[in-house]
Short mmCIF file of C-alpha atoms in Angstrom, two decimals:
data_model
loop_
_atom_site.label_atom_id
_atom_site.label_comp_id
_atom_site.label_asym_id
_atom_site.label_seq_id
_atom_site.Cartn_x
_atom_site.Cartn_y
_atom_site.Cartn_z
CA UNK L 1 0.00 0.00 0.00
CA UNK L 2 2.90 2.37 0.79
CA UNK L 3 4.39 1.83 -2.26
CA UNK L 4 1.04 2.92 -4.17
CA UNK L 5 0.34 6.01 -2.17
CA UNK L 6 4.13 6.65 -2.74
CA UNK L 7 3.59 7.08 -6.76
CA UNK L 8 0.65 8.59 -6.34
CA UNK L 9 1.99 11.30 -4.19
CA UNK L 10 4.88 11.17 -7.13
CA UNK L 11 2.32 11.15 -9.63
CA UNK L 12 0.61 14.04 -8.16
CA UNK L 13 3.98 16.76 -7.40
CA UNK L 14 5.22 15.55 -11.37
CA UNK L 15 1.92 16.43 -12.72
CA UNK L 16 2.21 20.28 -10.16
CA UNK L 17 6.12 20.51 -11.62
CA UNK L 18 4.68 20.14 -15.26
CA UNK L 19 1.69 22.65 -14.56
CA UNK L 20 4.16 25.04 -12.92
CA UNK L 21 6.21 24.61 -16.08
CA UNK L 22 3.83 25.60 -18.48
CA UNK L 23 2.20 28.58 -16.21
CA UNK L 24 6.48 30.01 -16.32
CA UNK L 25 6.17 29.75 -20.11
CA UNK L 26 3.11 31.32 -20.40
CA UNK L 27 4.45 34.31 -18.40
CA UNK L 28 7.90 34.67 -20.21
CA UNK L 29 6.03 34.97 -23.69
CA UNK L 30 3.32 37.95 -22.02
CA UNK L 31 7.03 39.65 -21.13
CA UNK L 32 8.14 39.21 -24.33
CA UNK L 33 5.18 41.77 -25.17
CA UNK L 34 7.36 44.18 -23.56
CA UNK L 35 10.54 43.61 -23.22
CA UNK L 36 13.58 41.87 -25.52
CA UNK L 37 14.19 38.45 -24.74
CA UNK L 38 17.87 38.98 -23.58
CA UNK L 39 15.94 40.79 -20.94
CA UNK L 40 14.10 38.05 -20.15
CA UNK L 41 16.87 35.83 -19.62
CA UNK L 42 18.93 38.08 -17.21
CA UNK L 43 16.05 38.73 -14.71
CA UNK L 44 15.52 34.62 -14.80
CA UNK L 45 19.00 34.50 -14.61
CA UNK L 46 19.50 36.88 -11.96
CA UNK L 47 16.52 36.06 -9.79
CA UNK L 48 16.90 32.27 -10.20
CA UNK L 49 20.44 32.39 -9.00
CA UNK L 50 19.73 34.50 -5.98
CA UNK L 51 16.92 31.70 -5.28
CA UNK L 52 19.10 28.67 -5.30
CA UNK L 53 22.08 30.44 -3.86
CA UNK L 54 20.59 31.40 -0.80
CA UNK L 55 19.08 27.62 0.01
CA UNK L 56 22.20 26.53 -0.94
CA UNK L 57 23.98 28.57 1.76
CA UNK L 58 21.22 27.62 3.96
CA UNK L 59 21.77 24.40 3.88
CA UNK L 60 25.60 24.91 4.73
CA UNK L 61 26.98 24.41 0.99
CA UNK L 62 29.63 26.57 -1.19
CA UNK L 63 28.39 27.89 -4.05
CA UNK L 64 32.06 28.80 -5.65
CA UNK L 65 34.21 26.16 -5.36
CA UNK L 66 37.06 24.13 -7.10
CA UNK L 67 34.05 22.36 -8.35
CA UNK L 68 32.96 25.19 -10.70
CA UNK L 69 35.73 23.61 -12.90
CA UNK L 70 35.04 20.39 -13.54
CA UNK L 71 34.37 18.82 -17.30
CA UNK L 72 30.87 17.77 -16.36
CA UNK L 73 29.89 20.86 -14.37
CA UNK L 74 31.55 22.94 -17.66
CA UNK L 75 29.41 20.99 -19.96
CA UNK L 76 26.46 21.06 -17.50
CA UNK L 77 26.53 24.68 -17.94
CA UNK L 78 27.41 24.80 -21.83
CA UNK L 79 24.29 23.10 -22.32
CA UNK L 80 22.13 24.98 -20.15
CA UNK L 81 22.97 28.29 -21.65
CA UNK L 82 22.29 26.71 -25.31
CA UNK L 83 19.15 24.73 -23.97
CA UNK L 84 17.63 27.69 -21.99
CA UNK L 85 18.65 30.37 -24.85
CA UNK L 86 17.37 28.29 -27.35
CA UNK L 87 13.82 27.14 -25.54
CA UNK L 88 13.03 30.93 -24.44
CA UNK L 89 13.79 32.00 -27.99
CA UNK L 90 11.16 29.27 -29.01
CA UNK L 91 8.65 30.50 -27.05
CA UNK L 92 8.49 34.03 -27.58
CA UNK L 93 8.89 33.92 -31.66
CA UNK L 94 6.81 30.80 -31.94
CA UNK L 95 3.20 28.85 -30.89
CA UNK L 96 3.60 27.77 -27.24
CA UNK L 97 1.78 24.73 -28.33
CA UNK L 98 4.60 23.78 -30.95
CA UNK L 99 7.52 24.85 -29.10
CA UNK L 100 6.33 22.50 -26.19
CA UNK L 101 5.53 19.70 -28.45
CA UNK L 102 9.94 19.81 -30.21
CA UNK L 103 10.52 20.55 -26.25
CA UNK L 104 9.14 16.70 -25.65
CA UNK L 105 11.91 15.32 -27.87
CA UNK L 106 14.60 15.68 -25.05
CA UNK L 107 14.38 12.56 -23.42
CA UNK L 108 14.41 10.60 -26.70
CA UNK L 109 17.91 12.80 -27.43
CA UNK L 110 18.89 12.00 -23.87
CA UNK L 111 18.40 8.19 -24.98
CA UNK L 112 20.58 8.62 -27.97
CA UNK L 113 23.25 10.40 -26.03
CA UNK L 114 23.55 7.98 -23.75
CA UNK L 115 24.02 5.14 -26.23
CA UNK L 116 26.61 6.99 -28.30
CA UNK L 117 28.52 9.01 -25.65
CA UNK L 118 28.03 6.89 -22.13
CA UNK L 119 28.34 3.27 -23.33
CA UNK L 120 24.49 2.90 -22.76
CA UNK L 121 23.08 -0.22 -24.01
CA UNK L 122 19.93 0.17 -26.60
CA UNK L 123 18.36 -2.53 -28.13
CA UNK L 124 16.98 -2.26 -31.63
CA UNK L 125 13.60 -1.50 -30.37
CA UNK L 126 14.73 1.57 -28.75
CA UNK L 127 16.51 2.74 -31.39
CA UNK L 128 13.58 2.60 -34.19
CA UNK L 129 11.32 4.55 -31.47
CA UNK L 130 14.27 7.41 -31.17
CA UNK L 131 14.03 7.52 -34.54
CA UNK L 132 10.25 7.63 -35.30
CA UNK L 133 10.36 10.31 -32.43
CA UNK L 134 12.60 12.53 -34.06
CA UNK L 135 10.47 11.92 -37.34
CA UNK L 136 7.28 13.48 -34.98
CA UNK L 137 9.69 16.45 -34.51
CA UNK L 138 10.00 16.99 -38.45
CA UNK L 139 6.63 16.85 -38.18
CA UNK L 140 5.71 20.02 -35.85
CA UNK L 141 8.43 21.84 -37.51
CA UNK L 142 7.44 21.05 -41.36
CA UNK L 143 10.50 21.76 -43.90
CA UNK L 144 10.24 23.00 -46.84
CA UNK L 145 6.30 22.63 -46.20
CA UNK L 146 3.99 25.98 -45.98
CA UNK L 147 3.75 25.98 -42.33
CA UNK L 148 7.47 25.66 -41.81
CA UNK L 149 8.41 28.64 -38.93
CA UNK L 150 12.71 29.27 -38.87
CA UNK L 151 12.34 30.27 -35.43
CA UNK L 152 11.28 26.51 -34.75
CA UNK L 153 14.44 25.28 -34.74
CA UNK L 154 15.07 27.28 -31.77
CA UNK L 155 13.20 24.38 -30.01
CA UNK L 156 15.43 22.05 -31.76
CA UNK L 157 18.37 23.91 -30.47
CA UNK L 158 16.73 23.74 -27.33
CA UNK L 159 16.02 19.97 -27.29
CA UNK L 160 20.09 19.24 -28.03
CA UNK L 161 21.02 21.96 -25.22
CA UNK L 162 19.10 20.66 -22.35
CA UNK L 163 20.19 16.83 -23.53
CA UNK L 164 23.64 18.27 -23.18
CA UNK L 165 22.80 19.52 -19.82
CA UNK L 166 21.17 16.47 -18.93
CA UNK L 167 23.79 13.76 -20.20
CA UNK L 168 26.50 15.99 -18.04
CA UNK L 169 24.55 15.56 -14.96
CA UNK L 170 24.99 11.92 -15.41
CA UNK L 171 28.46 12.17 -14.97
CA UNK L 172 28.36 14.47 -11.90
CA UNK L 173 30.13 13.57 -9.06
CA UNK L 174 28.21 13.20 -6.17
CA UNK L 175 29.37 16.06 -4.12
CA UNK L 176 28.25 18.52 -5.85
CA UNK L 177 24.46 19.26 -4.92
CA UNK L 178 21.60 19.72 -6.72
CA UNK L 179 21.03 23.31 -5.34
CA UNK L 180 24.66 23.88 -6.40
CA UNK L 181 23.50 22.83 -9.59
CA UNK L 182 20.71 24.79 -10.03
CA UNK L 183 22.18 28.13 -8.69
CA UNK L 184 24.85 27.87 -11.78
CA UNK L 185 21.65 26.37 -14.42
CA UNK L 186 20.50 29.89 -13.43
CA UNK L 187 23.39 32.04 -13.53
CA UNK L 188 25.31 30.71 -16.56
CA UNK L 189 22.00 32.32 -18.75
CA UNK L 190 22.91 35.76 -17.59
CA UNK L 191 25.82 36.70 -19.80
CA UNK L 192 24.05 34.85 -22.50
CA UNK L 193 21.19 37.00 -21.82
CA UNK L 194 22.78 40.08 -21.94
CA UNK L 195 24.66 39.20 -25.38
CA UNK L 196 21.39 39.12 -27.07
CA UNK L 197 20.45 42.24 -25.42
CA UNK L 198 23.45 44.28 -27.16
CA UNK L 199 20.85 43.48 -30.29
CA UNK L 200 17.64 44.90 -28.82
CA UNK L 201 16.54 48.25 -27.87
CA UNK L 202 17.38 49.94 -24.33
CA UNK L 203 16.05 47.30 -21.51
CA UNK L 204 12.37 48.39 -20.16
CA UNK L 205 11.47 48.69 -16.19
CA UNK L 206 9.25 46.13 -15.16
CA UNK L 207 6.30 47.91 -13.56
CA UNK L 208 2.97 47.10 -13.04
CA UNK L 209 1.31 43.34 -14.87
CA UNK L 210 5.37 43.01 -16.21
CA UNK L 211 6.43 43.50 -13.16
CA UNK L 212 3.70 40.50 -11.44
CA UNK L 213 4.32 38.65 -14.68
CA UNK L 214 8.31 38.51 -13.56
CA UNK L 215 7.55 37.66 -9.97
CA UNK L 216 5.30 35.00 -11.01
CA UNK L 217 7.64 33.18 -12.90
CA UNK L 218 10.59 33.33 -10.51
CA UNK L 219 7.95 31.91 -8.12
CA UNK L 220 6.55 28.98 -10.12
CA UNK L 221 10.02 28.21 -11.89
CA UNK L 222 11.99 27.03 -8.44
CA UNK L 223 8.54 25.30 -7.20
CA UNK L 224 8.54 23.09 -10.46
CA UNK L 225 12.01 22.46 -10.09
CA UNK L 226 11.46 21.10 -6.30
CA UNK L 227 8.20 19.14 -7.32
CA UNK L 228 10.23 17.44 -10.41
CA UNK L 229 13.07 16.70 -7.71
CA UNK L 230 10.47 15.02 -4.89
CA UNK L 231 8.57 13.37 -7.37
CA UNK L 232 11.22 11.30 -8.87
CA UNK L 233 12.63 10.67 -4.93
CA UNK L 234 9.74 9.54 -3.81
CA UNK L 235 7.89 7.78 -6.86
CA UNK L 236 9.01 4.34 -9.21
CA UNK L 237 11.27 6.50 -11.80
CA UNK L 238 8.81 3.97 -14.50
CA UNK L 239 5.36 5.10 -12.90
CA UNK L 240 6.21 8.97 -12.39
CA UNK L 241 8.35 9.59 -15.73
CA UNK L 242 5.86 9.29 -18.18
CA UNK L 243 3.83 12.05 -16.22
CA UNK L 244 6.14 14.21 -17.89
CA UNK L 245 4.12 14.33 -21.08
CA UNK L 246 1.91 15.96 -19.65
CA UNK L 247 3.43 19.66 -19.83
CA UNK L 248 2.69 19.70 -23.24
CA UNK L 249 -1.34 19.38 -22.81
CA UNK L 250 -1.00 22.44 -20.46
CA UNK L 251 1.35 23.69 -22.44
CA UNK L 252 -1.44 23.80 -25.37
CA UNK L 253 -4.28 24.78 -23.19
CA UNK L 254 -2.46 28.32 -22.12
CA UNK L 255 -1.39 28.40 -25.76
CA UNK L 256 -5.15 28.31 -27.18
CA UNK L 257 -6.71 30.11 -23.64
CA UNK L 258 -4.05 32.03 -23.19
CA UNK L 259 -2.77 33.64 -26.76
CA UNK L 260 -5.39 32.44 -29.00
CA UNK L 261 -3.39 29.65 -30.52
CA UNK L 262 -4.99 27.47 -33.13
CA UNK L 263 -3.97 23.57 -32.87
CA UNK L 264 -3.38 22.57 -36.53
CA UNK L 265 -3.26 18.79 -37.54
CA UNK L 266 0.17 18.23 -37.96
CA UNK L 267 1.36 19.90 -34.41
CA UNK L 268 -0.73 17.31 -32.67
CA UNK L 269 0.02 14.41 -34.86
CA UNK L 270 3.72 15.33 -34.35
CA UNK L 271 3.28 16.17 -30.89
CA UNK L 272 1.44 12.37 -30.72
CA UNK L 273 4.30 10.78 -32.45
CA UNK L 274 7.20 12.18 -29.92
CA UNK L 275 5.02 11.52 -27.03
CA UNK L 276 4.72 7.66 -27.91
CA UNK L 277 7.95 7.13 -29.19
CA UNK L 278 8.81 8.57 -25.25
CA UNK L 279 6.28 6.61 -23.80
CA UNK L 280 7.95 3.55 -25.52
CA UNK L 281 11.16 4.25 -24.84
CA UNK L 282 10.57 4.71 -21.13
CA UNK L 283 8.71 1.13 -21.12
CA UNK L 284 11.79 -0.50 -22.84
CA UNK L 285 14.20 1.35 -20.34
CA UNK L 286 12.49 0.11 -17.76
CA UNK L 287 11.72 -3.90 -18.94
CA UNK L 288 15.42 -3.88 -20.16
CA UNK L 289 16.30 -2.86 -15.90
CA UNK L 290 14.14 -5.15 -14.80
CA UNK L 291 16.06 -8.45 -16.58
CA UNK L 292 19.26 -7.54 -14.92
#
């Protein structure tokens, strides 16, 4: 019985971390109303970092250290400024809806990472779903079709950032905390953010709804980020994973509530393709652990 009220308590905090998710999008693309995206990223940047620093040092851990330094953390970092860049870029030039949907290919690129760079074993199954997967993100994005957006593949760029970021983490020692972590995710964005703003016009004051808009999202960012944390802790990784998916049906409810987004029939047959190539690839992960 524990164990079922365990993933249901998992089930519950993964589908909060997802809503949270989406609501933090949603509020980044009303600021981009306003305000230039390199903008944008240094106030996430900036109020993110101050955020995780501050538990960090709560919790008695260094922020700078000899750690800072190390491949993975480097490459952590590497990947979350192209991930991050390339996701908010996504969102404010594109349908929230579509960017969401590419945004749902990262654990299927996570998969193939893991094969080629980290010795991961992937049967043949696996591999034909990672394929067909990245076929449903051709799909949302269209080449050479009508519908095909440029600015898309800022979700694609996205997508191989935050594997980067992700495949890094796999190789991080121990020691260094998830707070620790987090704090640089946050603060690594900020020179990246103020690059692109060399390329806008003069940075705008956040007053008033900008100003809730900003608050709100520094809010609901760090709460997904703890729900995502205690929902894998406490949940099977094979019952709570999946739940994941479900960002992108918030993410196309705000879309269509939210900005007036129409839901065209290749965005959700794409979106369907990615999300069951995942789905798949989650259940072969997990039959392949359980033979060991």
């Amino acid at each position: 019985m524990r164990q079922k009220s365990d993933n249901l308590i998992g089930i519950l905090l993964m589908l909060g971390a997802m809503a949270a998710f989406a609501v933090e999008d949603t509020f980044i693309k009303k600021l981009a109303l306003s305000m230039g995206t390199g903008q944008i990223l240094v106030m996430l940047g900036v109020g993110g970092f101050a955020i995780f620093a501050v538990l960090a040092k709560w919790r008695g851990e260094v922020i700078f250290s000899r750690d800072l330094w190390l491949g993975p953390v480097l490459l952590r970092n590497f990947g979350e400024i192209i991930g991050t860049s390339g996701y908010v870029l996504a969102v404010v030039l594109t349908p929230l809806s579509s960017a969401s949907a590419i945004l749902q290919a990262t654990p299927l690129a996570v998969a193939l990472g893991a094969a080629l760079f980290l010795g991961q074993t992937v049967g043949w199954r696996r591999w034909i779903a990672i394929g067909v997967g990245f076929v449903g993100v051709l799909i949302v994005i269209r080449p050479g079709l009508e519908g095909f957006q440029p600015a898309s593949l800022f979700a694609v760029m996205g997508v191989i950032g935050l594997s980067i970021r992700d495949l890094a983490t796999r190789a991080m020692p121990a020691r260094v905390s998830s707070m620790v972590l987090s704090a640089y995710g946050f603060g690594v964005v900020i020179p990246a953010g103020l690059f692109m703003m060399l390329f806008e016009g003069p940075p705008v004051l956040p007053v008033g709804v900008d100003a809730v808009y900003i608050t709100a999202a520094l809010i609901v960012g760090p709460v997904g980020y703890y729900m995502i944390v205690a929902a894998m802790r406490i949940g099977e990784v094979a019952v709570v994973t999946p739940f994941r998916y479900v960002r992108l049906v918030f993410a196309m409810a705000f879309g269509v509530l939210v900005f007036g987004e129409v839901l065209d029939f290749y965005t959700l047959l794409g979106a369907g393709v990615i999300i069951g190539s995942g789905l798949f690839t989650i259940y072969r992960e997990h039959m392949a652990r359980k033979t060991l």
